CSV table of C-alpha atoms in Angstrom, one decimal:
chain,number,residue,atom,x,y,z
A,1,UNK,CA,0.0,0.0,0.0
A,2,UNK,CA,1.0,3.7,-1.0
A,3,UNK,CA,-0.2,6.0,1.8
A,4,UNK,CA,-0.2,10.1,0.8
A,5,UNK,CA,1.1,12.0,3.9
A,6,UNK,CA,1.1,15.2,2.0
A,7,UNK,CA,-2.1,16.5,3.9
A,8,UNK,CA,-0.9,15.5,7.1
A,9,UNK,CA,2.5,17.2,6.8
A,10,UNK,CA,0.9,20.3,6.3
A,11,UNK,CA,-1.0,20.3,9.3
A,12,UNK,CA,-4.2,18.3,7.7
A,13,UNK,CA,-5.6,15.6,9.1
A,14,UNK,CA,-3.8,11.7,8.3
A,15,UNK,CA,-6.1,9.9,6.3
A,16,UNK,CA,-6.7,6.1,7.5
A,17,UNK,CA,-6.4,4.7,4.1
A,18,UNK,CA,-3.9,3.9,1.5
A,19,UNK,CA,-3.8,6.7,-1.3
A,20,UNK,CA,-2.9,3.2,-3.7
A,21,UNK,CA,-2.4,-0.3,-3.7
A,22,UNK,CA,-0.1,-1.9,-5.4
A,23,UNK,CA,0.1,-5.6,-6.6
A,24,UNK,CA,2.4,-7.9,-8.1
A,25,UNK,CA,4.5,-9.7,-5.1
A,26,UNK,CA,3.7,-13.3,-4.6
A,27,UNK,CA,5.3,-13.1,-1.3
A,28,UNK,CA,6.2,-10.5,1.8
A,29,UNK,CA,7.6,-7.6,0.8
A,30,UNK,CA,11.2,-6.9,2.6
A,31,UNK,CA,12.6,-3.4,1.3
A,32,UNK,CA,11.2,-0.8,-0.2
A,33,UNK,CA,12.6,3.1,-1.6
A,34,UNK,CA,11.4,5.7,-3.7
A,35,UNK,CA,13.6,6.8,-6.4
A,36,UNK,CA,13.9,10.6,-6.1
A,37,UNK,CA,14.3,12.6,-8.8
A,38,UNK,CA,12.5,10.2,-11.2
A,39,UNK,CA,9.0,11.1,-11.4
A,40,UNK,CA,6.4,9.0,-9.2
A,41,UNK,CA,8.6,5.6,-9.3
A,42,UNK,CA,8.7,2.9,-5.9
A,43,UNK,CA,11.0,0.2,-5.9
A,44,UNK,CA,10.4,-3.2,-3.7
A,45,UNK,CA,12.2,-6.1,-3.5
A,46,UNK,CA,10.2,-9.5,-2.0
A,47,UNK,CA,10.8,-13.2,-0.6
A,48,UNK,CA,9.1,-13.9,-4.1
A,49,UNK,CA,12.8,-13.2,-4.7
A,50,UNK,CA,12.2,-10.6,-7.4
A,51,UNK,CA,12.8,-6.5,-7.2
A,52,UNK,CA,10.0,-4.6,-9.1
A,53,UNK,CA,9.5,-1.3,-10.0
A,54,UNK,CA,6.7,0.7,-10.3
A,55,UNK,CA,4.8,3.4,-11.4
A,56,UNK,CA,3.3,5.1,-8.2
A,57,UNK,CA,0.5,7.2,-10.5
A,58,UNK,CA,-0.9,3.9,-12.0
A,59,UNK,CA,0.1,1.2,-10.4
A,60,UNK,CA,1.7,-0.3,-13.2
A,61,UNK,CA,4.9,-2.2,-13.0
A,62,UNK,CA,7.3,-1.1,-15.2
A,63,UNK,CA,9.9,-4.0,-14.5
A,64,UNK,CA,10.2,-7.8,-12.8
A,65,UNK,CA,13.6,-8.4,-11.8
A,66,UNK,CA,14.5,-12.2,-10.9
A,67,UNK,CA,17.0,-12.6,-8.0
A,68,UNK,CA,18.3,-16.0,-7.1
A,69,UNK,CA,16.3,-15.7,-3.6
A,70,UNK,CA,14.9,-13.1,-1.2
A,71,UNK,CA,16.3,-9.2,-1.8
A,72,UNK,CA,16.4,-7.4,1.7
A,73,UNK,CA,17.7,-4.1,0.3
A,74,UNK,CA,17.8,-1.5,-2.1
A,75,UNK,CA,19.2,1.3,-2.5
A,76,UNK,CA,18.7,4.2,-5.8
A,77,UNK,CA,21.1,6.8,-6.8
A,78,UNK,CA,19.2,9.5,-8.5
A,79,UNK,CA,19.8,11.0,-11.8
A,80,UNK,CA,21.1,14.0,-10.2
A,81,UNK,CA,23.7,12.0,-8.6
A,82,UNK,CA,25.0,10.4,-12.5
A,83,UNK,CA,24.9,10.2,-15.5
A,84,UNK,CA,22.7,7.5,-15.6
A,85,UNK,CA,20.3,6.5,-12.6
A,86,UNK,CA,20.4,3.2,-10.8
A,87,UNK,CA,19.6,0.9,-8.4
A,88,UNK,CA,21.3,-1.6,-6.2
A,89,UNK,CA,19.9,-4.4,-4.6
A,90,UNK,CA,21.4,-6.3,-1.5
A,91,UNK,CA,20.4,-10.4,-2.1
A,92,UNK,CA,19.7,-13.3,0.6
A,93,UNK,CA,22.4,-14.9,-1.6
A,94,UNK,CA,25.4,-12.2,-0.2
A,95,UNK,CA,25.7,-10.5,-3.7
A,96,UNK,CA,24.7,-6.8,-4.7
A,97,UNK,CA,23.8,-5.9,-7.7
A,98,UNK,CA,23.3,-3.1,-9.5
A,99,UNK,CA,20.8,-2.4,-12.4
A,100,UNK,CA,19.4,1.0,-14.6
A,101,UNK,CA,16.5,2.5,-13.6
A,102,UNK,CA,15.5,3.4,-16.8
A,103,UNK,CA,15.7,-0.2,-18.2
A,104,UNK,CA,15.9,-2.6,-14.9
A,105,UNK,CA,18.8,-3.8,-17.4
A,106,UNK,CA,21.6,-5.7,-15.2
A,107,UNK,CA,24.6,-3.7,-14.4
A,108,UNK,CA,27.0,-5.3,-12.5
A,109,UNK,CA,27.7,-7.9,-9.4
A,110,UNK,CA,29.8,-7.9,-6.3
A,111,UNK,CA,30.3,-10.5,-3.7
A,112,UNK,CA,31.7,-10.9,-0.9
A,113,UNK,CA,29.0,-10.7,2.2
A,114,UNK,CA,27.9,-14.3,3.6
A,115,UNK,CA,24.4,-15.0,2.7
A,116,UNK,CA,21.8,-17.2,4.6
């Protein structure tokens, strides 16, 4: 669920309901971030062991991307920030990977980190 706390953080009252829902996980989700600068776009990343991304306006997924197992993190450097803006996820499988907003098109891979 998408929840608008614009109102409230002007000194209107919280609504009690989400501004959107969004579906497309098969599974919990398990991190979550907004990519600023981009327009209206959420990342999440599941135990369905994919990241998606999505259009907050419509609800429409823009792209699926498959992870070995469950992605607990993610993290977006903005456009402002590069050239080009991306994404990293962190994976249940120790690897972080990086991939272009734009596309979800795969990036690169680092290991290191013990996974579970």
């Amino acid at each position: 669920n998408v929840w608008n706390l614009s109102s409230s953080l002007a000194g209107g009252p919280l609504v009690p309901r989400p501004a959107k829902k969004l579906q497309g996980h098969t599974q919990g989700v398990t991190a979550m971030a907004f990519a600023a600068g981009s327009g209206e776009v959420l990342l999440s990343g599941s135990a369905d062991n994919t990241t998606r991304i999505w259009e907050t306006s419509s609800g429409r997924i823009l792209h699926v991307i498959e992870h070995p197992k469950t992605v607990f993190g993610l993290a977006v450097r903005p456009l402002e920030a590069s050239e080009h803006a991306e994404f990293a996820t962190a994976c249940w499988d120790g690897k972080v990977r990086t991939f272009s907003l734009a596309s979800g098109a795969f990036q690169a891979e680092f290991s290191g980190h013990q996974g579970g």
